[in-house]
Short mmCIF file of C-alpha atoms in Angstrom, two decimals:
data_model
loop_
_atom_site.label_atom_id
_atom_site.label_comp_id
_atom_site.label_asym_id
_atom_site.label_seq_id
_atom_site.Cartn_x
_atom_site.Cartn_y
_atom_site.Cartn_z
CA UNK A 1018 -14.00 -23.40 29.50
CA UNK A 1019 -14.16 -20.25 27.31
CA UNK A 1020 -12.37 -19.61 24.34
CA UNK A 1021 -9.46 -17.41 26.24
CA UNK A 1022 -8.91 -20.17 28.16
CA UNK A 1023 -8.74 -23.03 25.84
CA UNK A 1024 -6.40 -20.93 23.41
CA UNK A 1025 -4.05 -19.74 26.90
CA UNK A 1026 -3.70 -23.36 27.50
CA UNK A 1027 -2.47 -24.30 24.12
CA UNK A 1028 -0.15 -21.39 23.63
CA UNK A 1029 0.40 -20.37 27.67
CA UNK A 1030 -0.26 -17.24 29.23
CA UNK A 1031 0.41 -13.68 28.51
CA UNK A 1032 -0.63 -14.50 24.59
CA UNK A 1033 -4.28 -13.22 24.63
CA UNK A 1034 -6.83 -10.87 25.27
CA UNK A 1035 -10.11 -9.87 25.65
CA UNK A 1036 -9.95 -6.52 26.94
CA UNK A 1037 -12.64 -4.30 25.49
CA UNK A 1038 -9.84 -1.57 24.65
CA UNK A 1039 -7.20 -4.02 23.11
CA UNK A 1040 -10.60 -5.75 21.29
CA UNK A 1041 -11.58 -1.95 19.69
CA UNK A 1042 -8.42 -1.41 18.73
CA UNK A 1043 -8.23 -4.61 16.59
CA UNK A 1044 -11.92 -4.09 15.04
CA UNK A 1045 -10.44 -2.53 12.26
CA UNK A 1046 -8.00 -0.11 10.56
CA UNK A 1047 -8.05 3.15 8.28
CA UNK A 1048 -11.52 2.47 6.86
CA UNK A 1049 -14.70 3.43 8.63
CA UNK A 1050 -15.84 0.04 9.13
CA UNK A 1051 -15.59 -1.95 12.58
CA UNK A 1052 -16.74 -5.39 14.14
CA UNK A 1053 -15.16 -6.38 17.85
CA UNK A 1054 -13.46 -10.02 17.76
CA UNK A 1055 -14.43 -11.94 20.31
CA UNK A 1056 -10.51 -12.40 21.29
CA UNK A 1057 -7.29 -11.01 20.33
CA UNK A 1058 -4.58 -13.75 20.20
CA UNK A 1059 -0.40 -12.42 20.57
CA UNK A 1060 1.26 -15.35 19.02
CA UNK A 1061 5.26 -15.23 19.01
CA UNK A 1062 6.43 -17.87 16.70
CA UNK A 1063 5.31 -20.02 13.62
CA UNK A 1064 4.53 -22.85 15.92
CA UNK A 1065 2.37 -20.67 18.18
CA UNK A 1066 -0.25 -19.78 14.79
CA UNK A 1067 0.10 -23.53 13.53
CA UNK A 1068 -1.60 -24.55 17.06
CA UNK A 1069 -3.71 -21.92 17.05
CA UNK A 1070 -5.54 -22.77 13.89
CA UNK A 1071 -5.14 -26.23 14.36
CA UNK A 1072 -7.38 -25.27 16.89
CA UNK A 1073 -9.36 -22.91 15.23
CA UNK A 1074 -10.08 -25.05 12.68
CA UNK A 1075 -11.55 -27.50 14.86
CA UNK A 1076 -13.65 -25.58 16.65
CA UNK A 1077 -15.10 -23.50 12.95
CA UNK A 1078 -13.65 -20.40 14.25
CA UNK A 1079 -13.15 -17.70 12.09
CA UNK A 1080 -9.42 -16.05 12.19
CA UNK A 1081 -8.36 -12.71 11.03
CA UNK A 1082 -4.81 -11.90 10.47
CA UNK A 1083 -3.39 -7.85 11.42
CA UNK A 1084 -0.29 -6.14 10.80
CA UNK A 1085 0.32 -2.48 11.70
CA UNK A 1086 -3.59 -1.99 10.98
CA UNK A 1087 -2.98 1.19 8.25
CA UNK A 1088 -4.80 -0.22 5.93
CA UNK A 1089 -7.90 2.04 4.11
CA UNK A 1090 -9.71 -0.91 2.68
CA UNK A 1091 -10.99 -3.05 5.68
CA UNK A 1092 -8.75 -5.44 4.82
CA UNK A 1093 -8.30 -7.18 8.71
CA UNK A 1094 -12.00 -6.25 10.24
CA UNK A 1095 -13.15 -9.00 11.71
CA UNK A 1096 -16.39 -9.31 9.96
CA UNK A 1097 -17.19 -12.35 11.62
CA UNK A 1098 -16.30 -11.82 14.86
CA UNK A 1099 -13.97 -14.61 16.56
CA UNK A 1100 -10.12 -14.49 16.41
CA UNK A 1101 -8.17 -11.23 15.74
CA UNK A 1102 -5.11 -12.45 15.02
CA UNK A 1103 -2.36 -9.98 15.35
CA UNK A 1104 1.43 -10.72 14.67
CA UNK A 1105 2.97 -7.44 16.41
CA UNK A 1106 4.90 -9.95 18.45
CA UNK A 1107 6.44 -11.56 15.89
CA UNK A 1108 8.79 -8.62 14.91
CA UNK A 1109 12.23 -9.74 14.95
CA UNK A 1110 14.94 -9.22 11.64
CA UNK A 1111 16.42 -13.02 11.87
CA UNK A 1112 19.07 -12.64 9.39
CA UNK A 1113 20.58 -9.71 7.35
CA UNK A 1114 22.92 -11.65 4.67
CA UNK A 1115 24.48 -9.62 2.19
CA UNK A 1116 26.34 -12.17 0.79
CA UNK A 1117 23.27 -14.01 -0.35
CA UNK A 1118 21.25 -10.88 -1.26
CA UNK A 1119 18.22 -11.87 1.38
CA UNK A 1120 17.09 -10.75 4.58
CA UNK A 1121 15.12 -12.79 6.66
CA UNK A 1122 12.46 -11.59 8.96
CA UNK A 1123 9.05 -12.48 10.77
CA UNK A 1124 5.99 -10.37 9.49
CA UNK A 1125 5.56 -7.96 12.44
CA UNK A 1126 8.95 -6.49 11.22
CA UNK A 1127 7.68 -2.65 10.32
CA UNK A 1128 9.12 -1.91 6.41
CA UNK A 1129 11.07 1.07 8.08
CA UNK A 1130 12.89 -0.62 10.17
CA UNK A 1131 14.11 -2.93 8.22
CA UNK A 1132 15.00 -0.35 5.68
CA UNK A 1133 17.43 1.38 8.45
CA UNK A 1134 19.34 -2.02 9.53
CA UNK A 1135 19.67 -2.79 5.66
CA UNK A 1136 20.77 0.16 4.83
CA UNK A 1137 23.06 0.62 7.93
CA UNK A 1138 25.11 -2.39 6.12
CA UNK A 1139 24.75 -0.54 2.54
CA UNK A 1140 21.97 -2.00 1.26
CA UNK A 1141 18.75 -1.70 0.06
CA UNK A 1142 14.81 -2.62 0.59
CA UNK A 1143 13.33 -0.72 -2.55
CA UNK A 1144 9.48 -1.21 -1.25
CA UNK A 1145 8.46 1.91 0.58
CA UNK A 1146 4.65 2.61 1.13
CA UNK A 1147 3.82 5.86 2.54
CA UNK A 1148 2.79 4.12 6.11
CA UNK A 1149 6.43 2.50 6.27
CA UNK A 1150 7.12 3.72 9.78
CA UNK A 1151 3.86 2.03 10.23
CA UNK A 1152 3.26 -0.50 8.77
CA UNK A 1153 4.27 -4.50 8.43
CA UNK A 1154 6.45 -6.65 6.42
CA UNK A 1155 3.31 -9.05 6.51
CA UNK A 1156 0.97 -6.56 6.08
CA UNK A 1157 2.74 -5.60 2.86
CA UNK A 1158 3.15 -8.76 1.42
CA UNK A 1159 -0.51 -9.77 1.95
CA UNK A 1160 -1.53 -6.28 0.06
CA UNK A 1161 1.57 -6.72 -2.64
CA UNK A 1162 2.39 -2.70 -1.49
CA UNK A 1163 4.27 -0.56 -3.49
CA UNK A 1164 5.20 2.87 -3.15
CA UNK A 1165 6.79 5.69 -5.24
CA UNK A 1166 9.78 3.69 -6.22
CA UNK A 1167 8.10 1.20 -7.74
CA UNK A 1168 8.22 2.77 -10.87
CA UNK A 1169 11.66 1.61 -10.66
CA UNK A 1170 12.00 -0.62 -8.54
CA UNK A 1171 8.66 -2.78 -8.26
CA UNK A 1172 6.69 -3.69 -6.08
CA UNK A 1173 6.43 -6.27 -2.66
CA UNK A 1174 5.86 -9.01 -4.97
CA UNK A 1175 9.76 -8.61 -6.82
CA UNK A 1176 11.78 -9.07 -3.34
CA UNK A 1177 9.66 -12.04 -1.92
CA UNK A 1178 11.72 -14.73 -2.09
CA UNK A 1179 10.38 -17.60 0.11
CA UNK A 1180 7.31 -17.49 2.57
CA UNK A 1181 6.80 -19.73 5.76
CA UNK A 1182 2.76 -19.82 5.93
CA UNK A 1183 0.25 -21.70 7.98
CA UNK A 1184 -2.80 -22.91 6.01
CA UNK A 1185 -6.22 -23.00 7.64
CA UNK A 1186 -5.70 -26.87 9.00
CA UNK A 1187 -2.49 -25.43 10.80
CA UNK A 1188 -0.34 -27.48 8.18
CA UNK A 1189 3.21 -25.33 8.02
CA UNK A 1190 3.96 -25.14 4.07
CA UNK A 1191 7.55 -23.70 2.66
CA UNK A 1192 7.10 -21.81 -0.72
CA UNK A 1193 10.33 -20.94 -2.18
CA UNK A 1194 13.56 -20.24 -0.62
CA UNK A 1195 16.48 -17.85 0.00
CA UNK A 1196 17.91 -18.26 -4.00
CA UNK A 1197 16.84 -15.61 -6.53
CA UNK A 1198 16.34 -18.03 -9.09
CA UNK A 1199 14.07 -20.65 -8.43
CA UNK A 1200 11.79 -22.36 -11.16
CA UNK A 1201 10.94 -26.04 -9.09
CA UNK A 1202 7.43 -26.42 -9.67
CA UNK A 1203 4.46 -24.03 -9.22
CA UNK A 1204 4.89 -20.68 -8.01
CA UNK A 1205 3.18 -21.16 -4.49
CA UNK A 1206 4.18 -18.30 -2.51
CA UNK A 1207 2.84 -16.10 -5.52
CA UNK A 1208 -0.48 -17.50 -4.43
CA UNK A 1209 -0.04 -15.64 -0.69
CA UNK A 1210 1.46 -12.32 -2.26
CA UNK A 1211 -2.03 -9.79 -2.38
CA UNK A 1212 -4.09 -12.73 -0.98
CA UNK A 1213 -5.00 -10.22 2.03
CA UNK A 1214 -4.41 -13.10 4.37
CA UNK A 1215 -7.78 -15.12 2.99
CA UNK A 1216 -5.58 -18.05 1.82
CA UNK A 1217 -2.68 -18.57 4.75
CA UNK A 1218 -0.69 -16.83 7.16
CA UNK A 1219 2.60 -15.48 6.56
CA UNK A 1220 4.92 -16.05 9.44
CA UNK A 1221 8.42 -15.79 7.85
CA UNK A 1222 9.53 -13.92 4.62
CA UNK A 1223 13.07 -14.37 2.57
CA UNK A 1224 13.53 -11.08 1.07
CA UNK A 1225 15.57 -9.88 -1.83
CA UNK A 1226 17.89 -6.97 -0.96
CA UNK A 1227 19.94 -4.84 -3.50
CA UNK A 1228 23.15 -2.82 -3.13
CA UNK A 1229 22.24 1.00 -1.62
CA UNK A 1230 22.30 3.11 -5.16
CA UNK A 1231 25.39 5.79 -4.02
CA UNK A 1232 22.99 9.03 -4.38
CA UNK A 1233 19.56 10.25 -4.31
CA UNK A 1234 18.65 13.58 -6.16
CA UNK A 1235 15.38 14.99 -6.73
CA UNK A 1236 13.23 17.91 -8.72
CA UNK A 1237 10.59 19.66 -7.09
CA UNK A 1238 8.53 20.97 -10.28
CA UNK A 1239 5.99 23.47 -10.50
CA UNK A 1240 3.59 24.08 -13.73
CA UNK A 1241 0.97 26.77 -14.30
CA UNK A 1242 -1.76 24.34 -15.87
CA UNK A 1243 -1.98 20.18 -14.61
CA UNK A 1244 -1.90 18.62 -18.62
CA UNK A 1245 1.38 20.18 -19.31
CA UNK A 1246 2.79 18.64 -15.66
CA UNK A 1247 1.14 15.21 -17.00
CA UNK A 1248 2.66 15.82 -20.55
CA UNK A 1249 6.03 15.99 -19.18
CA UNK A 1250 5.73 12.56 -18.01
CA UNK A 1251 5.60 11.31 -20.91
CA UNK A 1252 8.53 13.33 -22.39
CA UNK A 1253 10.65 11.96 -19.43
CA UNK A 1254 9.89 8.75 -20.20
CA UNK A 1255 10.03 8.48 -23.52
CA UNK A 1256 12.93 10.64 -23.88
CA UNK A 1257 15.00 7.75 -21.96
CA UNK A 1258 15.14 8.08 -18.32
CA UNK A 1259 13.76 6.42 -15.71
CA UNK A 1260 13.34 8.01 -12.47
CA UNK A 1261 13.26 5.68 -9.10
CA UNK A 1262 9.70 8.01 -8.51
CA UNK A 1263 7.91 10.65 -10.40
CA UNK A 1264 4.67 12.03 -8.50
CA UNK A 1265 2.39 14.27 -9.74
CA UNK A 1266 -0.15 16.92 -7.70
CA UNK A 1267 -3.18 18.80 -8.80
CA UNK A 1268 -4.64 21.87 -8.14
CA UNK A 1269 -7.19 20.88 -5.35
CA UNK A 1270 -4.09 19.51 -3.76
CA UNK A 1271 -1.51 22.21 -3.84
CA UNK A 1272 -4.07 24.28 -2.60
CA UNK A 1273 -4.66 22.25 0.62
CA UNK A 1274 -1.09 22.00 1.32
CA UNK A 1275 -0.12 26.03 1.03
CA UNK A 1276 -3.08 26.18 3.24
CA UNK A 1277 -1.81 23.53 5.88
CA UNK A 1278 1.92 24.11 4.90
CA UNK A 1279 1.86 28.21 4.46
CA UNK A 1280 2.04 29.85 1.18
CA UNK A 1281 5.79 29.65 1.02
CA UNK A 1282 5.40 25.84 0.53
CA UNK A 1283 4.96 25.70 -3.13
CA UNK A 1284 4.92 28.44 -5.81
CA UNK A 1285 1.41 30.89 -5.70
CA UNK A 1286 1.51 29.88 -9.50
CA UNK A 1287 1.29 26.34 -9.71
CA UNK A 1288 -1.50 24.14 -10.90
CA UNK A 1289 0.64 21.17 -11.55
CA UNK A 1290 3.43 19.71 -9.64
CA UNK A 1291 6.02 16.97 -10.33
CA UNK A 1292 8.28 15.14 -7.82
CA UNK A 1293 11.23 13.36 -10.00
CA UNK A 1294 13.64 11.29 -8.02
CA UNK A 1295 16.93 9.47 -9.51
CA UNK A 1296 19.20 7.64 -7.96
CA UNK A 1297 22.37 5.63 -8.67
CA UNK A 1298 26.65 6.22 -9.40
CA UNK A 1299 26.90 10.35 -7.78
CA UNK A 1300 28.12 11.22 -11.48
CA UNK A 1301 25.58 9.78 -13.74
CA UNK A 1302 22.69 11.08 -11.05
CA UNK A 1303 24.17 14.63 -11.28
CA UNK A 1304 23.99 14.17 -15.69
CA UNK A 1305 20.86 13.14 -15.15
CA UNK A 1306 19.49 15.80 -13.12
CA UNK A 1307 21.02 18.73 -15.64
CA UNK A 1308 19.39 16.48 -18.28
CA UNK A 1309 16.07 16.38 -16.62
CA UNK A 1310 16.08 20.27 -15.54
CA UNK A 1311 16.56 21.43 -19.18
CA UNK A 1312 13.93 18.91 -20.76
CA UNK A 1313 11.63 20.40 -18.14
CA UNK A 1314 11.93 23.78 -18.47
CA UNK A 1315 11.29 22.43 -22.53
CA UNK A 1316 7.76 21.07 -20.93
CA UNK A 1317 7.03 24.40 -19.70
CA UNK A 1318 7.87 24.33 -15.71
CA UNK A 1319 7.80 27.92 -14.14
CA UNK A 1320 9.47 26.48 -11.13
CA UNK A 1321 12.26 24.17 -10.60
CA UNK A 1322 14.02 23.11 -6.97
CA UNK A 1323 17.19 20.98 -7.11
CA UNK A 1324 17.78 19.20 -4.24
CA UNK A 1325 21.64 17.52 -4.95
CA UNK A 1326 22.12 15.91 -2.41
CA UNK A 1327 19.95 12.83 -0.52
CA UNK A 1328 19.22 15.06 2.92
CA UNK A 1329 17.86 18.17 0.39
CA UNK A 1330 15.66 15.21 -1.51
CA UNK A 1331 14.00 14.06 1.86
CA UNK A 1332 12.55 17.51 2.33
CA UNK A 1333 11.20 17.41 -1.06
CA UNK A 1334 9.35 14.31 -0.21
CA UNK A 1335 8.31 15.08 3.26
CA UNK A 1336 6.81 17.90 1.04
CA UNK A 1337 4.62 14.95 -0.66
CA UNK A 1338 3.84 13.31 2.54
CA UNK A 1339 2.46 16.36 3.79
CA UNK A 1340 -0.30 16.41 1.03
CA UNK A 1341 -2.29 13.55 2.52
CA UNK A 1342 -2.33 15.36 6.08
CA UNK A 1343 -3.07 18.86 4.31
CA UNK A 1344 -5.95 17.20 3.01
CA UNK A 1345 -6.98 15.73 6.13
CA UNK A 1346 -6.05 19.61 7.57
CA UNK A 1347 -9.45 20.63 5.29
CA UNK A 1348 -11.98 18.82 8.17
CA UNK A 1349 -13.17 16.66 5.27
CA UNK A 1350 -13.59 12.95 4.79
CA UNK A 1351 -11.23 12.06 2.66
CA UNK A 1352 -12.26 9.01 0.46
CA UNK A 1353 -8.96 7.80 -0.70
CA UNK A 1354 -9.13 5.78 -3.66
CA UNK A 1355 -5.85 3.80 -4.94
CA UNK A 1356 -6.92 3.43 -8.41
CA UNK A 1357 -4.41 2.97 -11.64
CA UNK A 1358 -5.35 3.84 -15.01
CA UNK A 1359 -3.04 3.84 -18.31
CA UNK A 1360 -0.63 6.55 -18.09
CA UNK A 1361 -1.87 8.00 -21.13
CA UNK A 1362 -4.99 8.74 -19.50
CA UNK A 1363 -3.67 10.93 -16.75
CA UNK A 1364 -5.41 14.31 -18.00
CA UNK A 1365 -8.39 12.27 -18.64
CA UNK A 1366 -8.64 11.36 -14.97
CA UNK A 1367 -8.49 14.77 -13.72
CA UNK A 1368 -10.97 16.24 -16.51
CA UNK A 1369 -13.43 13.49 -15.36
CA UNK A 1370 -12.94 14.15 -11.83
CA UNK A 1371 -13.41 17.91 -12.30
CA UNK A 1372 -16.58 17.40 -14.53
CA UNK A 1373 -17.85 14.90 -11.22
CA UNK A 1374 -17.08 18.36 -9.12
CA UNK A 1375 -19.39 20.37 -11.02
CA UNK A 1376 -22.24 18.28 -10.86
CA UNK A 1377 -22.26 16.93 -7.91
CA UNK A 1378 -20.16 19.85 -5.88
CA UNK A 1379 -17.78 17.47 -4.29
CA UNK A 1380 -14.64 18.18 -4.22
CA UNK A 1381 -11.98 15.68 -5.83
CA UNK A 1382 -8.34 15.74 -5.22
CA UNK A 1383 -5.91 13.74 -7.32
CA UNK A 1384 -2.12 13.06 -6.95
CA UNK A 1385 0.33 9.75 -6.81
CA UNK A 1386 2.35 7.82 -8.94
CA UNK A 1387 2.25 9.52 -12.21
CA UNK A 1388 5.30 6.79 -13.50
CA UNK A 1389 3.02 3.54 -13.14
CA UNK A 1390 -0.69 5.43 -13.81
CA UNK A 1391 -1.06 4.33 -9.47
CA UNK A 1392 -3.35 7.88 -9.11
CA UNK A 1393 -4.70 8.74 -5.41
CA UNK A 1394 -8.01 10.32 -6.07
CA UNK A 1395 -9.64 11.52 -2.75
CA UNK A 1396 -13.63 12.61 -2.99
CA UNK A 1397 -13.87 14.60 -0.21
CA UNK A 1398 -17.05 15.10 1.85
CA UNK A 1399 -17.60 17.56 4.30
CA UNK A 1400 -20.16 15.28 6.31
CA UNK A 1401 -20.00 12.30 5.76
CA UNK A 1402 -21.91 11.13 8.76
CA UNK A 1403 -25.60 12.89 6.78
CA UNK A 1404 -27.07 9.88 4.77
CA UNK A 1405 -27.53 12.05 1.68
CA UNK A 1406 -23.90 13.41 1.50
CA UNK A 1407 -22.99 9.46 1.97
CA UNK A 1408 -24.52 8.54 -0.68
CA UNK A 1409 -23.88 10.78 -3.07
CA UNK A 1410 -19.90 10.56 -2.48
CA UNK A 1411 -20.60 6.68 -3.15
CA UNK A 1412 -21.90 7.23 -6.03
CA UNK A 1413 -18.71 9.08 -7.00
CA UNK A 1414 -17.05 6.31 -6.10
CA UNK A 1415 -19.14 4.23 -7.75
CA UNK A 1416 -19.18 6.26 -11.45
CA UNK A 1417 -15.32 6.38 -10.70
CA UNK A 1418 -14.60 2.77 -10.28
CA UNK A 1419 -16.64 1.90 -13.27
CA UNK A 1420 -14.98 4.73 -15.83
CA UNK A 1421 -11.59 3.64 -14.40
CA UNK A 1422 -12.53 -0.30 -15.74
CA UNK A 1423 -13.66 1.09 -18.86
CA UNK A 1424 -10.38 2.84 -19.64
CA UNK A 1425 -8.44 -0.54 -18.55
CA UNK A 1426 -7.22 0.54 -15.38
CA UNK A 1427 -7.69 -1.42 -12.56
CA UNK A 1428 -9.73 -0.23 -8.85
CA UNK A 1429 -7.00 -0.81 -6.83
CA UNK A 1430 -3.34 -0.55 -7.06
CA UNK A 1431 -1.57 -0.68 -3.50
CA UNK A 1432 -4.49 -0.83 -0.89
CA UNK A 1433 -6.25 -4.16 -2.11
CA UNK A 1434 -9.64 -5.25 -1.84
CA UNK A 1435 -10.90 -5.65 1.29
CA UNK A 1436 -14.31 -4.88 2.33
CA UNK A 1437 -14.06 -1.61 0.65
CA UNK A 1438 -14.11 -2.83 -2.72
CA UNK A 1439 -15.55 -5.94 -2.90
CA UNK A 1440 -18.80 -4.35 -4.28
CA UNK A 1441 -16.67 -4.42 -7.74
CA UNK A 1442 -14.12 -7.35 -7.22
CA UNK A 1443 -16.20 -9.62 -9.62
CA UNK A 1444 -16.62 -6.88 -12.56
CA UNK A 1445 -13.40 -5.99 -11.97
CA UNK A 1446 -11.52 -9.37 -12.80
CA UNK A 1447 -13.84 -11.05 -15.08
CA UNK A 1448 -16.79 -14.23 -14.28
CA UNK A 1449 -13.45 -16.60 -15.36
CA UNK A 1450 -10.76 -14.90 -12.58
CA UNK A 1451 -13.55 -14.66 -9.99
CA UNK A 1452 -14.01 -18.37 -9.91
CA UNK A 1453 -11.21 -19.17 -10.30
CA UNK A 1454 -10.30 -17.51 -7.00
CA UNK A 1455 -13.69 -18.77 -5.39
CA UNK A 1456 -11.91 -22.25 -6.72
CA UNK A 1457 -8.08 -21.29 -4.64
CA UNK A 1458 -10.06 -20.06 -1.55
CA UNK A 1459 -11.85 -23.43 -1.07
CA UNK A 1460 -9.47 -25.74 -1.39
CA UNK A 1461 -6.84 -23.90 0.81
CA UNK A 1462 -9.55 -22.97 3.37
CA UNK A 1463 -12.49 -25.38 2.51
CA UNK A 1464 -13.83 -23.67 6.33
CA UNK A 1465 -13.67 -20.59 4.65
CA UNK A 1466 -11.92 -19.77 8.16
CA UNK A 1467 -9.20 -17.29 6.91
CA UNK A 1468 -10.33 -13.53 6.97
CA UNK A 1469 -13.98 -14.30 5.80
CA UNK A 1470 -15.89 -12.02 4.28
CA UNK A 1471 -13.94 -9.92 2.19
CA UNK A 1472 -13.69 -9.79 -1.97
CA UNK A 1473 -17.24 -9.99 -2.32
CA UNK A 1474 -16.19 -14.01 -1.68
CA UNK A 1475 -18.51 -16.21 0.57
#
């Protein structure tokens, strides 16, 4: 009997494939790498992924959990062949309860969505990563996603509540609950949050929802050099406000997105751009926002657009979304790096990725979260594909990751480990934090069954 039909038998029909199109398109995500599973499996409840690895396990089959599949690290190839597990099926929002503060969903839910039908009630799920119409509730609590308003807000991690996961055995384990206080023993489901599915899988998630702040403003900021666009970060911050976002764009990047975009799209002038979003009571946003505008034009801004009101602030950020896909628009690989450095070190970044442009000739484009130091630098390669070019982007990478550490930033701060990263995993945390999560891997998945491969871990 082959392996589709042992696993149709245990879960019934209709739940699996191997299809050479539906097995491509679960060999991997955003990132270059690929490896076909030798089956894709639909399951469509908790009970359906306990008997599948019940199974798995007994057979020393390797499983690999997928959500949307956006992912830029390699985070769900299946390096090892066997099960792609995907949870696209398992979509459904069980329970909005605003009287509780929770929503309760399965991990297929896609963030967006559940955004809309909380905030159709007034309410409000902070978390927003830029694939959001894309991507996964589970997806985003096994990379601990953030966004832009987690400056504010925080990230995955702060509105995880209580997690249904299946271990490698197929034992079903309940970590926390639907309270938002909750000290009775260890913190298990913080174990699962970022674990990029290597310890358990997620198949239900209690999440903490907040009442919908009553307006969204934002400042669309233009400067003539990047330090004084990075300076005024600082002043905005330390002179007492804090924004739900504040993005920053340099040079490289503004000039790929008046190329894509048109020059209209942002002042001929800038070298520097700041996004600054507040939210909250309409009166106290509209203070703010006068506030903000005069400090600014203290900083030095040569361009300032107010958008009042929240349908005027989500053209200012479909502005920002546009700068990944302007880069893209260039015919470049774009090597998209997540990494997260103090924000004191912001110019620093830029001045070492510029000095990295003149010797090597590669061009480097940085912008993100200027609020939480979360900066997307981009090495982009105009062929990839030629060995040489390859490897001297990677060794970009490489010099980048390693002055990033040195500063005390960390490699990754929204896109995880992965295969992409695992080359520095070990520096990166320390001998001591790199066993101890050699020690948390084997004794939840002693098979080493669960998404093998990946953090530079057996």
């Amino acid at each position: 009997m082959s392996l589709e039909e042992d696993i149709s038998r245990i879960l019934g029909r209709g739940k699996t494939s191997a299809d050479p199109e539906v097995l491509a398109l679960h060999a991997g995500d955003k990132w270059y790498a690929s490896v076909l599973p030798e089956l894709v499996v639909f399951p469509e409840s908790t009970e359906d992924v306990s008997l599948l690895m019940r199974y798995a396990s007994s057979m020393n089959i390797p499983v690999t959990a997928r959500g949307g599949g956006v992912g830029y690290v390699g985070g769900c190839v299946p390096v090892r062949g066997g099960i792609s597990l995907s949870l696209e099926r398992m979509n459904r929002i069980l329970e909005i309860a605003p009287e509780d503060g929770v929503a309760v969903v399965e991990p297929g839910v896609i963030t967006a969505d559940l955004q809309r039908e909380v905030r159709a009630l007034g309410w409000f799920y902070p978390p927003d990563p830029a694939s959001r119409k894309e991507c996964s509730i589970g997806g985003n609590i096994a990379t601990n996603a953030g966004g832009p308003r987690c400056l504010k807000y925080g990230v995955t991690k702060a509105y995880v509540l209580g997690l249904t996961v299946v271990l490698a055995s197929g034992e079903v384990v309940e970590c926390g609950g639907r309270t938002h206080k909750n000290k009775t023993g260890f913190d298990l489901g913080d174990l699962f949050i970022g674990s990029e599915g290597m310890l358990g899988i997620i198949t239900r998630a209690v999440l903490r929802i907040i009442p919908h702040p009553e307006a969204f403003s934002a400042l669309s900021v233009s400067f003539p050099e990047f330090p004084l666009a990075a300076a005024a970060v600082q002043r905005i911050l330390a002179g007492g406000h804090l924004p739900s976002a504040l993005e920053i764009t340099d040079s490289f990047t503004l000039q790929a997105a008046r190329a894509y975009l048109g020059e209209s799209s942002l002042p001929s002038g800038s070298r520097g751009h700041l996004i600054v979003e507040v939210d909250g009571r309409r009166a106290a946003v509209k203070e703010e926002l006068d506030s903000l505008c005069a400090l600014l034009e203290e900083c030095g801004a040569t361009d300032i657009l107010r958008a009042d009101t929240e349908e005027e602030a989500e053209a200012v950020w479909q502005l920002r979304r546009e700068f990944s896909y302007s880069l893209k628009a260039t015919g470049m690989t774009k090597l998209n790096e997540d990494i997260v450095i103090p924000r004191s070190r912001l110019v620093e970044l830029v001045e070492f990725c510029e000095a990295m442009h003149r010797e090597t000739g590669l061009d480097i484009a940085c912008f993100g979260h200027s609020g939480d130091g979360n900066i997307h630098t981009n090495i982009m390669v105009d062929d990839y594909a030629d060995p040489e070019k390859k490897a001297l982007a990677d060794a970009c990478v490489d010099r980048l990751f390693h002055w990033v550490l040195a500063c005390g930033g960390s490699i990754t701060g929204e896109h995880g480990i992965g295969l992409a990263k695992a080359k520095w995993f070990r520096e990166a945390v320390g001998e001591g934090a790199f066993h101890l999560h050699e020690l948390v891997k084997t004794a939840l998945d002693p098979g080493n069954l669960l998404n093998p491969g990946k953090m530079g871990l057996p």
